[in-house]
PDB file of C-alpha atoms in Angstrom:
ATOM      1  CA  MET A  78     -30.624 -82.897  49.122  1.00  0.00           C
ATOM      2  CA  ALA A  79     -34.398 -82.482  49.306  1.00  0.00           C
ATOM      3  CA  GLU A  80     -35.840 -79.563  47.384  1.00  0.00           C
ATOM      4  CA  THR A  81     -37.174 -76.715  49.498  1.00  0.00           C
ATOM      5  CA  PRO A  82     -40.960 -76.347  49.086  1.00  0.00           C
ATOM      6  CA  LEU A  83     -42.045 -73.154  47.374  1.00  0.00           C
ATOM      7  CA  HIS A  84     -43.901 -70.510  49.337  1.00  0.00           C
ATOM      8  CA  THR A  85     -47.676 -70.686  49.119  1.00  0.00           C
ATOM      9  CA  ASP A  86     -49.639 -67.465  48.671  1.00  0.00           C
ATOM     10  CA  PRO A  87     -53.297 -67.565  47.605  1.00  0.00           C
ATOM     11  CA  LEU A  88     -52.904 -64.085  46.108  1.00  0.00           C
ATOM     12  CA  TRP A  89     -49.916 -65.187  43.964  1.00  0.00           C
ATOM     13  CA  PRO A  90     -51.135 -68.282  42.073  1.00  0.00           C
ATOM     14  CA  ARG A  91     -48.446 -70.341  40.359  1.00  0.00           C
ATOM     15  CA  ALA A  92     -48.685 -71.055  36.646  1.00  0.00           C
ATOM     16  CA  ALA A  93     -48.292 -74.816  37.209  1.00  0.00           C
ATOM     17  CA  SER A  94     -51.777 -74.901  38.729  1.00  0.00           C
ATOM     18  CA  TRP A  95     -53.231 -73.199  35.639  1.00  0.00           C
ATOM     19  CA  LEU A  96     -53.107 -76.296  33.439  1.00  0.00           C
ATOM     20  CA  VAL A  97     -56.044 -78.681  33.672  1.00  0.00           C
ATOM     21  CA  PRO A  98     -55.584 -82.282  32.471  1.00  0.00           C
ATOM     22  CA  ALA A  99     -57.878 -83.072  29.542  1.00  0.00           C
ATOM     23  CA  GLU A 100     -60.424 -85.710  30.503  1.00  0.00           C
ATOM     24  CA  PRO A 101     -61.086 -88.693  28.194  1.00  0.00           C
ATOM     25  CA  GLY A 102     -64.302 -88.199  26.278  1.00  0.00           C
ATOM     26  CA  ASP A 103     -64.418 -84.454  26.912  1.00  0.00           C
ATOM     27  CA  THR A 104     -64.981 -82.507  23.688  1.00  0.00           C
ATOM     28  CA  SER A 105     -64.881 -78.971  25.060  1.00  0.00           C
ATOM     29  CA  VAL A 106     -62.720 -76.367  23.317  1.00  0.00           C
ATOM     30  CA  ALA A 107     -60.065 -74.606  25.411  1.00  0.00           C
ATOM     31  CA  ASP A 108     -58.404 -71.267  24.844  1.00  0.00           C
ATOM     32  CA  ILE A 109     -54.956 -72.836  25.214  1.00  0.00           C
ATOM     33  CA  GLY A 110     -53.937 -76.448  24.628  1.00  0.00           C
ATOM     34  CA  ILE A 111     -50.640 -77.980  25.763  1.00  0.00           C
ATOM     35  CA  LEU A 112     -49.299 -81.133  24.103  1.00  0.00           C
ATOM     36  CA  GLY A 113     -45.970 -82.798  24.809  1.00  0.00           C
ATOM     37  CA  ILE A 114     -44.109 -84.492  21.951  1.00  0.00           C
ATOM     38  CA  PRO A 115     -40.920 -86.039  23.401  1.00  0.00           C
ATOM     39  CA  ALA A 116     -39.218 -86.856  20.076  1.00  0.00           C
ATOM     40  CA  TYR A 117     -35.467 -87.483  20.227  1.00  0.00           C
ATOM     41  CA  ARG A 118     -34.363 -90.667  18.478  1.00  0.00           C
ATOM     42  CA  THR A 119     -33.531 -89.200  15.036  1.00  0.00           C
ATOM     43  CA  SER A 120     -31.601 -86.205  16.344  1.00  0.00           C
ATOM     44  CA  ILE A 121     -28.331 -85.446  14.550  1.00  0.00           C
ATOM     45  CA  THR A 122     -26.787 -84.656  17.939  1.00  0.00           C
ATOM     46  CA  PRO A 123     -27.550 -87.185  20.716  1.00  0.00           C
ATOM     47  CA  THR A 124     -30.120 -85.608  23.012  1.00  0.00           C
ATOM     48  CA  GLY A 125     -32.239 -86.182  26.065  1.00  0.00           C
ATOM     49  CA  ALA A 126     -34.987 -83.930  24.705  1.00  0.00           C
ATOM     50  CA  HIS A 127     -37.590 -86.562  25.570  1.00  0.00           C
ATOM     51  CA  ALA A 128     -37.225 -85.439  29.208  1.00  0.00           C
ATOM     52  CA  THR A 129     -38.146 -81.849  28.400  1.00  0.00           C
ATOM     53  CA  PRO A 130     -41.982 -81.731  28.278  1.00  0.00           C
ATOM     54  CA  ALA A 131     -42.235 -82.923  31.892  1.00  0.00           C
ATOM     55  CA  ALA A 132     -39.454 -80.555  32.962  1.00  0.00           C
ATOM     56  CA  VAL A 133     -41.187 -77.556  31.356  1.00  0.00           C
ATOM     57  CA  ARG A 134     -44.485 -78.334  33.052  1.00  0.00           C
ATOM     58  CA  GLU A 135     -42.604 -78.560  36.349  1.00  0.00           C
ATOM     59  CA  ALA A 136     -40.855 -75.227  35.697  1.00  0.00           C
ATOM     60  CA  LEU A 137     -44.190 -73.420  35.417  1.00  0.00           C
ATOM     61  CA  ARG A 138     -44.364 -73.553  39.208  1.00  0.00           C
ATOM     62  CA  PHE A 139     -41.699 -70.829  39.381  1.00  0.00           C
ATOM     63  CA  TYR A 140     -43.919 -68.268  37.627  1.00  0.00           C
ATOM     64  CA  SER A 141     -47.209 -66.499  38.150  1.00  0.00           C
ATOM     65  CA  THR A 142     -49.934 -66.133  35.538  1.00  0.00           C
ATOM     66  CA  TYR A 143     -49.944 -62.337  35.383  1.00  0.00           C
ATOM     67  CA  SER A 144     -48.304 -60.322  32.583  1.00  0.00           C
ATOM     68  CA  ALA A 145     -47.630 -56.897  34.079  1.00  0.00           C
ATOM     69  CA  SER A 146     -46.595 -55.273  30.795  1.00  0.00           C
ATOM     70  CA  ARG A 147     -49.841 -56.271  29.079  1.00  0.00           C
ATOM     71  CA  GLY A 148     -52.183 -56.087  32.055  1.00  0.00           C
ATOM     72  CA  VAL A 149     -53.543 -59.581  31.400  1.00  0.00           C
ATOM     73  CA  ASP A 150     -53.811 -62.666  33.598  1.00  0.00           C
ATOM     74  CA  VAL A 151     -53.581 -65.915  31.638  1.00  0.00           C
ATOM     75  CA  ALA A 152     -55.342 -67.679  34.515  1.00  0.00           C
ATOM     76  CA  GLU A 153     -58.517 -66.252  32.999  1.00  0.00           C
ATOM     77  CA  LEU A 154     -57.928 -68.469  29.963  1.00  0.00           C
ATOM     78  CA  VAL A 155     -58.969 -72.117  29.929  1.00  0.00           C
ATOM     79  CA  ALA A 156     -55.836 -74.225  29.436  1.00  0.00           C
ATOM     80  CA  LEU A 157     -56.069 -77.975  28.798  1.00  0.00           C
ATOM     81  CA  ASP A 158     -53.079 -80.294  29.058  1.00  0.00           C
ATOM     82  CA  PHE A 159     -53.410 -83.122  26.543  1.00  0.00           C
ATOM     83  CA  GLY A 160     -50.459 -85.036  27.951  1.00  0.00           C
ATOM     84  CA  ASP A 161     -47.643 -86.485  25.849  1.00  0.00           C
ATOM     85  CA  VAL A 162     -47.642 -88.408  22.580  1.00  0.00           C
ATOM     86  CA  ALA A 163     -46.238 -91.876  23.250  1.00  0.00           C
ATOM     87  CA  GLU A 164     -43.238 -92.971  21.127  1.00  0.00           C
ATOM     88  CA  PRO A 165     -43.362 -90.050  18.654  1.00  0.00           C
ATOM     89  CA  ASP A 166     -40.223 -91.003  16.707  1.00  0.00           C
ATOM     90  CA  GLY A 167     -40.005 -92.704  13.313  1.00  0.00           C
ATOM     91  CA  ALA A 168     -42.645 -93.018  10.617  1.00  0.00           C
ATOM     92  CA  VAL A 169     -45.226 -94.639  12.887  1.00  0.00           C
ATOM     93  CA  GLY A 170     -44.491 -92.125  15.625  1.00  0.00           C
ATOM     94  CA  GLN A 171     -44.923 -89.203  13.217  1.00  0.00           C
ATOM     95  CA  THR A 172     -48.357 -90.566  12.346  1.00  0.00           C
ATOM     96  CA  ARG A 173     -49.218 -90.555  16.046  1.00  0.00           C
ATOM     97  CA  VAL A 174     -47.955 -86.975  16.290  1.00  0.00           C
ATOM     98  CA  GLN A 175     -50.050 -85.922  13.320  1.00  0.00           C
ATOM     99  CA  GLN A 176     -53.177 -87.518  14.780  1.00  0.00           C
ATOM    100  CA  ALA A 177     -52.613 -86.087  18.268  1.00  0.00           C
ATOM    101  CA  VAL A 178     -52.004 -82.570  16.947  1.00  0.00           C
ATOM    102  CA  GLY A 179     -55.013 -82.846  14.646  1.00  0.00           C
ATOM    103  CA  GLU A 180     -57.234 -83.649  17.611  1.00  0.00           C
ATOM    104  CA  ALA A 181     -55.651 -81.129  19.969  1.00  0.00           C
ATOM    105  CA  VAL A 182     -55.834 -78.244  17.485  1.00  0.00           C
ATOM    106  CA  LYS A 183     -59.579 -78.875  17.132  1.00  0.00           C
ATOM    107  CA  ARG A 184     -59.949 -78.463  20.868  1.00  0.00           C
ATOM    108  CA  SER A 185     -57.618 -75.477  21.311  1.00  0.00           C
ATOM    109  CA  ARG A 186     -57.872 -71.971  19.984  1.00  0.00           C
ATOM    110  CA  LEU A 187     -54.097 -71.827  20.361  1.00  0.00           C
ATOM    111  CA  LEU A 188     -52.092 -75.055  20.609  1.00  0.00           C
ATOM    112  CA  LEU A 189     -48.687 -75.029  22.309  1.00  0.00           C
ATOM    113  CA  VAL A 190     -46.535 -78.086  21.595  1.00  0.00           C
ATOM    114  CA  VAL A 191     -43.585 -78.829  23.869  1.00  0.00           C
ATOM    115  CA  GLY A 192     -40.782 -80.967  22.429  1.00  0.00           C
ATOM    116  CA  GLY A 193     -38.712 -82.888  21.942  1.00  0.00           C
ATOM    117  CA  ASP A 194     -36.406 -82.273  19.028  1.00  0.00           C
ATOM    118  CA  ASN A 195     -37.257 -80.423  15.836  1.00  0.00           C
ATOM    119  CA  SER A 196     -38.281 -83.568  13.943  1.00  0.00           C
ATOM    120  CA  LEU A 197     -41.716 -83.176  15.544  1.00  0.00           C
ATOM    121  CA  THR A 198     -42.449 -80.088  13.426  1.00  0.00           C
ATOM    122  CA  GLN A 199     -43.239 -82.181  10.380  1.00  0.00           C
ATOM    123  CA  GLY A 200     -46.003 -84.143  12.114  1.00  0.00           C
ATOM    124  CA  ALA A 201     -47.249 -81.048  13.941  1.00  0.00           C
ATOM    125  CA  VAL A 202     -47.775 -79.023  10.755  1.00  0.00           C
ATOM    126  CA  LEU A 203     -49.373 -82.017   9.011  1.00  0.00           C
ATOM    127  CA  GLY A 204     -51.680 -82.313  12.007  1.00  0.00           C
ATOM    128  CA  VAL A 205     -52.662 -78.647  11.740  1.00  0.00           C
ATOM    129  CA  ALA A 206     -53.474 -79.216   8.063  1.00  0.00           C
ATOM    130  CA  ALA A 207     -55.411 -82.448   8.726  1.00  0.00           C
ATOM    131  CA  GLY A 208     -58.650 -82.490   6.773  1.00  0.00           C
ATOM    132  CA  GLY A 209     -57.306 -79.800   4.452  1.00  0.00           C
ATOM    133  CA  SER A 210     -54.246 -79.003   2.411  1.00  0.00           C
ATOM    134  CA  LEU A 211     -50.746 -77.879   3.302  1.00  0.00           C
ATOM    135  CA  ALA A 212     -51.249 -75.270   0.580  1.00  0.00           C
ATOM    136  CA  ASP A 213     -53.564 -73.516   3.031  1.00  0.00           C
ATOM    137  CA  VAL A 214     -50.990 -73.335   5.840  1.00  0.00           C
ATOM    138  CA  GLY A 215     -48.101 -70.949   6.448  1.00  0.00           C
ATOM    139  CA  LEU A 216     -45.013 -71.636   8.549  1.00  0.00           C
ATOM    140  CA  ILE A 217     -42.774 -69.287  10.518  1.00  0.00           C
ATOM    141  CA  THR A 218     -39.613 -70.752  12.003  1.00  0.00           C
ATOM    142  CA  ILE A 219     -37.568 -68.981  14.657  1.00  0.00           C
ATOM    143  CA  ASP A 220     -34.377 -70.955  14.293  1.00  0.00           C
ATOM    144  CA  ALA A 221     -30.665 -70.608  13.624  1.00  0.00           C
ATOM    145  CA  HIS A 222     -30.945 -73.416  11.046  1.00  0.00           C
ATOM    146  CA  HIS A 223     -32.855 -73.902   7.784  1.00  0.00           C
ATOM    147  CA  ASP A 224     -33.865 -77.499   8.635  1.00  0.00           C
ATOM    148  CA  LEU A 225     -33.693 -78.350   4.935  1.00  0.00           C
ATOM    149  CA  ARG A 226     -31.223 -81.228   5.245  1.00  0.00           C
ATOM    150  CA  ASP A 227     -31.519 -84.410   3.237  1.00  0.00           C
ATOM    151  CA  GLY A 228     -32.584 -87.539   5.087  1.00  0.00           C
ATOM    152  CA  VAL A 229     -34.918 -87.860   8.055  1.00  0.00           C
ATOM    153  CA  SER A 230     -33.797 -86.148  11.257  1.00  0.00           C
ATOM    154  CA  ASN A 231     -34.352 -83.084  13.393  1.00  0.00           C
ATOM    155  CA  GLY A 232     -32.539 -81.186  10.628  1.00  0.00           C
ATOM    156  CA  SER A 233     -35.021 -82.035   7.870  1.00  0.00           C
ATOM    157  CA  PRO A 234     -38.626 -81.128   8.856  1.00  0.00           C
ATOM    158  CA  VAL A 235     -38.942 -78.045   6.638  1.00  0.00           C
ATOM    159  CA  ARG A 236     -37.647 -79.928   3.612  1.00  0.00           C
ATOM    160  CA  GLN A 237     -40.051 -82.786   4.293  1.00  0.00           C
ATOM    161  CA  LEU A 238     -42.971 -80.366   4.599  1.00  0.00           C
ATOM    162  CA  LEU A 239     -42.054 -78.650   1.321  1.00  0.00           C
ATOM    163  CA  GLU A 240     -41.996 -82.035  -0.394  1.00  0.00           C
ATOM    164  CA  ALA A 241     -45.404 -82.806   1.137  1.00  0.00           C
ATOM    165  CA  GLY A 242     -46.921 -79.652  -0.390  1.00  0.00           C
ATOM    166  CA  LEU A 243     -46.214 -76.741   1.959  1.00  0.00           C
ATOM    167  CA  PRO A 244     -45.658 -73.679  -0.269  1.00  0.00           C
ATOM    168  CA  GLY A 245     -42.136 -72.290   0.135  1.00  0.00           C
ATOM    169  CA  GLY A 246     -43.533 -68.850  -0.619  1.00  0.00           C
ATOM    170  CA  ASN A 247     -45.467 -69.026   2.667  1.00  0.00           C
ATOM    171  CA  VAL A 248     -42.489 -70.012   4.815  1.00  0.00           C
ATOM    172  CA  VAL A 249     -40.505 -67.407   6.761  1.00  0.00           C
ATOM    173  CA  GLN A 250     -37.343 -68.263   8.678  1.00  0.00           C
ATOM    174  CA  ILE A 251     -36.309 -65.794  11.390  1.00  0.00           C
ATOM    175  CA  GLY A 252     -32.911 -65.870  13.089  1.00  0.00           C
ATOM    176  CA  ILE A 253     -30.882 -67.898  10.582  1.00  0.00           C
ATOM    177  CA  GLY A 254     -27.334 -67.836  11.910  1.00  0.00           C
ATOM    178  CA  ASP A 255     -23.904 -67.421  10.405  1.00  0.00           C
ATOM    179  CA  PHE A 256     -21.802 -70.599  10.405  1.00  0.00           C
ATOM    180  CA  SER A 257     -24.854 -72.675  11.304  1.00  0.00           C
ATOM    181  CA  ASN A 258     -25.863 -73.698   7.775  1.00  0.00           C
ATOM    182  CA  SER A 259     -24.299 -74.509   4.403  1.00  0.00           C
ATOM    183  CA  ALA A 260     -24.309 -72.725   1.065  1.00  0.00           C
ATOM    184  CA  ALA A 261     -26.164 -75.690  -0.457  1.00  0.00           C
ATOM    185  CA  TYR A 262     -29.046 -75.471   1.997  1.00  0.00           C
ATOM    186  CA  ALA A 263     -29.153 -71.677   1.802  1.00  0.00           C
ATOM    187  CA  LYS A 264     -29.556 -72.067  -1.963  1.00  0.00           C
ATOM    188  CA  ARG A 265     -32.305 -74.607  -1.363  1.00  0.00           C
ATOM    189  CA  ALA A 266     -34.134 -72.062   0.801  1.00  0.00           C
ATOM    190  CA  SER A 267     -33.786 -69.418  -1.922  1.00  0.00           C
ATOM    191  CA  ASP A 268     -34.803 -71.784  -4.730  1.00  0.00           C
ATOM    192  CA  THR A 269     -37.967 -72.851  -2.909  1.00  0.00           C
ATOM    193  CA  GLY A 270     -39.079 -69.269  -2.242  1.00  0.00           C
ATOM    194  CA  ILE A 271     -38.502 -69.193   1.514  1.00  0.00           C
ATOM    195  CA  THR A 272     -38.180 -65.734   3.069  1.00  0.00           C
ATOM    196  CA  VAL A 273     -35.069 -65.619   5.253  1.00  0.00           C
ATOM    197  CA  VAL A 274     -34.517 -63.078   8.030  1.00  0.00           C
ATOM    198  CA  PRO A 275     -30.935 -63.653   9.237  1.00  0.00           C
ATOM    199  CA  ARG A 276     -29.886 -63.153  12.805  1.00  0.00           C
ATOM    200  CA  SER A 277     -27.861 -60.105  11.691  1.00  0.00           C
ATOM    201  CA  ALA A 278     -31.059 -58.363  10.521  1.00  0.00           C
ATOM    202  CA  LEU A 279     -32.521 -58.625  14.022  1.00  0.00           C
ATOM    203  CA  ARG A 280     -29.816 -56.548  15.706  1.00  0.00           C
ATOM    204  CA  GLY A 281     -31.536 -53.329  16.692  1.00  0.00           C
ATOM    205  CA  ALA A 282     -34.614 -54.224  14.626  1.00  0.00           C
ATOM    206  CA  ASP A 283     -38.223 -53.406  15.440  1.00  0.00           C
ATOM    207  CA  LEU A 284     -39.281 -56.916  16.453  1.00  0.00           C
ATOM    208  CA  VAL A 285     -42.973 -56.100  16.161  1.00  0.00           C
ATOM    209  CA  GLY A 286     -42.318 -55.021  12.579  1.00  0.00           C
ATOM    210  CA  VAL A 287     -40.402 -58.262  11.954  1.00  0.00           C
ATOM    211  CA  CYS A 288     -43.421 -60.237  13.171  1.00  0.00           C
ATOM    212  CA  GLU A 289     -45.860 -58.232  11.076  1.00  0.00           C
ATOM    213  CA  ALA A 290     -43.753 -58.752   7.945  1.00  0.00           C
ATOM    214  CA  ALA A 291     -43.439 -62.477   8.625  1.00  0.00           C
ATOM    215  CA  LEU A 292     -47.174 -62.852   9.169  1.00  0.00           C
ATOM    216  CA  ALA A 293     -47.912 -60.979   5.949  1.00  0.00           C
ATOM    217  CA  VAL A 294     -45.957 -63.653   4.064  1.00  0.00           C
ATOM    218  CA  ALA A 295     -46.841 -66.801   6.011  1.00  0.00           C
ATOM    219  CA  GLY A 296     -50.462 -65.779   6.548  1.00  0.00           C
ATOM    220  CA  ALA A 297     -51.128 -64.397   3.057  1.00  0.00           C
ATOM    221  CA  GLY A 298     -54.643 -65.086   1.881  1.00  0.00           C
ATOM    222  CA  GLY A 299     -55.865 -65.706   5.414  1.00  0.00           C
ATOM    223  CA  ARG A 300     -53.787 -68.861   5.848  1.00  0.00           C
ATOM    224  CA  ARG A 301     -53.524 -70.436   9.273  1.00  0.00           C
ATOM    225  CA  VAL A 302     -49.964 -70.064  10.546  1.00  0.00           C
ATOM    226  CA  PHE A 303     -47.903 -72.457  12.630  1.00  0.00           C
ATOM    227  CA  VAL A 304     -44.800 -71.173  14.415  1.00  0.00           C
ATOM    228  CA  ASP A 305     -41.828 -73.472  14.979  1.00  0.00           C
ATOM    229  CA  VAL A 306     -39.541 -72.213  17.755  1.00  0.00           C
ATOM    230  CA  ASP A 307     -36.131 -73.867  17.941  1.00  0.00           C
ATOM    231  CA  VAL A 308     -34.722 -72.423  21.139  1.00  0.00           C
ATOM    232  CA  ASP A 309     -31.164 -72.826  19.864  1.00  0.00           C
ATOM    233  CA  VAL A 310     -31.780 -69.556  18.005  1.00  0.00           C
ATOM    234  CA  CYS A 311     -30.718 -67.972  21.307  1.00  0.00           C
ATOM    235  CA  ASP A 312     -27.218 -67.143  22.500  1.00  0.00           C
ATOM    236  CA  ARG A 313     -25.567 -70.264  23.883  1.00  0.00           C
ATOM    237  CA  ALA A 314     -24.868 -68.617  27.248  1.00  0.00           C
ATOM    238  CA  GLU A 315     -28.601 -68.165  27.772  1.00  0.00           C
ATOM    239  CA  VAL A 316     -29.639 -71.656  26.654  1.00  0.00           C
ATOM    240  CA  PRO A 317     -26.998 -74.189  27.756  1.00  0.00           C
ATOM    241  CA  GLY A 318     -29.641 -76.914  27.391  1.00  0.00           C
ATOM    242  CA  CYS A 319     -29.685 -76.432  23.598  1.00  0.00           C
ATOM    243  CA  PRO A 320     -26.844 -78.496  22.125  1.00  0.00           C
ATOM    244  CA  SER A 321     -26.672 -76.596  18.808  1.00  0.00           C
ATOM    245  CA  ALA A 322     -26.933 -73.053  20.152  1.00  0.00           C
ATOM    246  CA  ALA A 323     -24.002 -70.801  19.221  1.00  0.00           C
ATOM    247  CA  PRO A 324     -22.507 -67.691  20.826  1.00  0.00           C
ATOM    248  CA  GLY A 325     -24.115 -64.550  19.405  1.00  0.00           C
ATOM    249  CA  GLY A 326     -27.649 -65.807  18.953  1.00  0.00           C
ATOM    250  CA  ILE A 327     -30.651 -63.702  19.915  1.00  0.00           C
ATOM    251  CA  SER A 328     -31.380 -62.996  23.561  1.00  0.00           C
ATOM    252  CA  ALA A 329     -33.963 -64.811  25.625  1.00  0.00           C
ATOM    253  CA  ASP A 330     -35.831 -61.519  25.887  1.00  0.00           C
ATOM    254  CA  GLU A 331     -35.905 -61.083  22.099  1.00  0.00           C
ATOM    255  CA  LEU A 332     -37.317 -64.586  21.729  1.00  0.00           C
ATOM    256  CA  ARG A 333     -39.979 -63.858  24.331  1.00  0.00           C
ATOM    257  CA  VAL A 334     -40.980 -60.699  22.456  1.00  0.00           C
ATOM    258  CA  LEU A 335     -41.226 -62.563  19.129  1.00  0.00           C
ATOM    259  CA  VAL A 336     -43.369 -65.342  20.595  1.00  0.00           C
ATOM    260  CA  GLY A 337     -45.737 -62.984  22.394  1.00  0.00           C
ATOM    261  CA  CYS A 338     -46.120 -60.789  19.341  1.00  0.00           C
ATOM    262  CA  LEU A 339     -46.851 -63.667  16.957  1.00  0.00           C
ATOM    263  CA  ALA A 340     -49.345 -65.221  19.396  1.00  0.00           C
ATOM    264  CA  SER A 341     -51.343 -61.997  19.426  1.00  0.00           C
ATOM    265  CA  ASP A 342     -52.286 -62.502  15.758  1.00  0.00           C
ATOM    266  CA  SER A 343     -55.462 -64.486  15.046  1.00  0.00           C
ATOM    267  CA  ARG A 344     -53.887 -66.272  12.069  1.00  0.00           C
ATOM    268  CA  VAL A 345     -51.510 -68.129  14.387  1.00  0.00           C
ATOM    269  CA  VAL A 346     -53.064 -71.421  15.494  1.00  0.00           C
ATOM    270  CA  GLY A 347     -50.095 -73.090  17.127  1.00  0.00           C
ATOM    271  CA  PHE A 348     -46.470 -73.088  18.241  1.00  0.00           C
ATOM    272  CA  ASP A 349     -43.900 -75.721  18.972  1.00  0.00           C
ATOM    273  CA  LEU A 350     -40.913 -75.322  21.310  1.00  0.00           C
ATOM    274  CA  THR A 351     -38.049 -77.610  20.354  1.00  0.00           C
ATOM    275  CA  GLU A 352     -34.390 -78.577  20.801  1.00  0.00           C
ATOM    276  CA  ILE A 353     -34.088 -78.253  24.575  1.00  0.00           C
ATOM    277  CA  ASP A 354     -32.334 -81.118  26.320  1.00  0.00           C
ATOM    278  CA  ALA A 355     -33.428 -80.868  29.938  1.00  0.00           C
ATOM    279  CA  THR A 356     -30.836 -83.458  30.965  1.00  0.00           C
ATOM    280  CA  ILE A 357     -27.904 -81.139  30.172  1.00  0.00           C
ATOM    281  CA  ASP A 358     -29.387 -77.834  31.319  1.00  0.00           C
ATOM    282  CA  ALA A 359     -27.470 -75.573  33.681  1.00  0.00           C
ATOM    283  CA  ALA A 360     -27.905 -76.186  37.390  1.00  0.00           C
ATOM    284  CA  ASP A 361     -30.236 -73.187  37.595  1.00  0.00           C
ATOM    285  CA  GLY A 362     -32.508 -74.676  34.904  1.00  0.00           C
ATOM    286  CA  ARG A 363     -32.364 -71.508  32.805  1.00  0.00           C
ATOM    287  CA  THR A 364     -33.161 -73.170  29.457  1.00  0.00           C
ATOM    288  CA  VAL A 365     -36.177 -75.099  30.700  1.00  0.00           C
ATOM    289  CA  ARG A 366     -37.363 -72.039  32.612  1.00  0.00           C
ATOM    290  CA  LEU A 367     -37.173 -70.017  29.402  1.00  0.00           C
ATOM    291  CA  ALA A 368     -39.385 -72.604  27.693  1.00  0.00           C
ATOM    292  CA  ALA A 369     -41.934 -72.271  30.498  1.00  0.00           C
ATOM    293  CA  LEU A 370     -41.880 -68.498  30.055  1.00  0.00           C
ATOM    294  CA  LEU A 371     -42.380 -68.909  26.297  1.00  0.00           C
ATOM    295  CA  LEU A 372     -45.576 -70.860  26.988  1.00  0.00           C
ATOM    296  CA  LEU A 373     -46.758 -68.021  29.192  1.00  0.00           C
ATOM    297  CA  GLU A 374     -45.724 -65.368  26.635  1.00  0.00           C
ATOM    298  CA  ALA A 375     -47.745 -67.179  23.966  1.00  0.00           C
ATOM    299  CA  ALA A 376     -50.763 -67.418  26.263  1.00  0.00           C
ATOM    300  CA  ALA A 377     -50.454 -63.722  27.139  1.00  0.00           C
ATOM    301  CA  GLY A 378     -50.261 -62.856  23.449  1.00  0.00           C
ATOM    302  CA  PHE A 379     -53.451 -64.825  22.921  1.00  0.00           C
ATOM    303  CA  ALA A 380     -55.093 -62.935  25.797  1.00  0.00           C
ATOM    304  CA  VAL A 381     -54.160 -59.645  24.116  1.00  0.00           C
ATOM    305  CA  ARG A 382     -55.725 -60.962  20.919  1.00  0.00           C
ATOM    306  CA  GLU A 383     -58.943 -61.609  22.833  1.00  0.00           C
ATOM    307  CA  LYS A 384     -58.967 -58.100  24.302  1.00  0.00           C
ATOM    308  CA  GLY A 385     -58.889 -56.727  20.744  1.00  0.00           C
TER     309      GLY A 385
END
């Protein structure tokens, strides 16, 4: 059945029209950059996450650009779409990811990466650090999992980054779930100095305070901070397109609050959104639509930052 066209209203602009494709040879710097990284081949659980960047861009058409609670319109920000990284999987693909992120972060005051599975986080953080040292970068993960597994997969990016020189003392993991990890990897997190905020600590918590505490650790010494968002941190009922999500995770609203709050801090230079498989989403597209809203929440947080 053909899809019904959406209503057109010149006074209600759709967020899909906000993104402007980056032109070859253009060196201008945007407020917001969007980069798709459709990684999926090394996923522990078979996934169609490579279909997600296009689906998220498409889902932006369901939303406006105005944040009523903040009184900001992200349409006033310049947003460049840098397209997708071709064949981002494997060692060669990770090099392409690193190079693409390195270029995009130079041309974006806040870079928003749309995955793809969580393996992309390794190349993304290396790209942020390009030309410098991982010792000067902090990482916040919003994730039910530690991602400290052995091997090379979507379960190992944090371990790989630690081995590459990212200081564990500047890594904060928010939302770590019960029965989603092992004692061995929890010990690895503790031994490497990672700050862990379990999902249980978020129940009834002041989420703004959680963000401030995380930024104090990850951004200590004025470090640039990258935020890795694995959407399977959410309750499975809210994100059926996340294969590893479990019942009892955080709500979609809590995740939106965390993303918007972190984006409002000038130390945060980029986010990734990972672990959504658009090919298994619910018929109403709720998981992909949440990802589109997370892009808008991050942009609105940046707009608040600009307002001072």
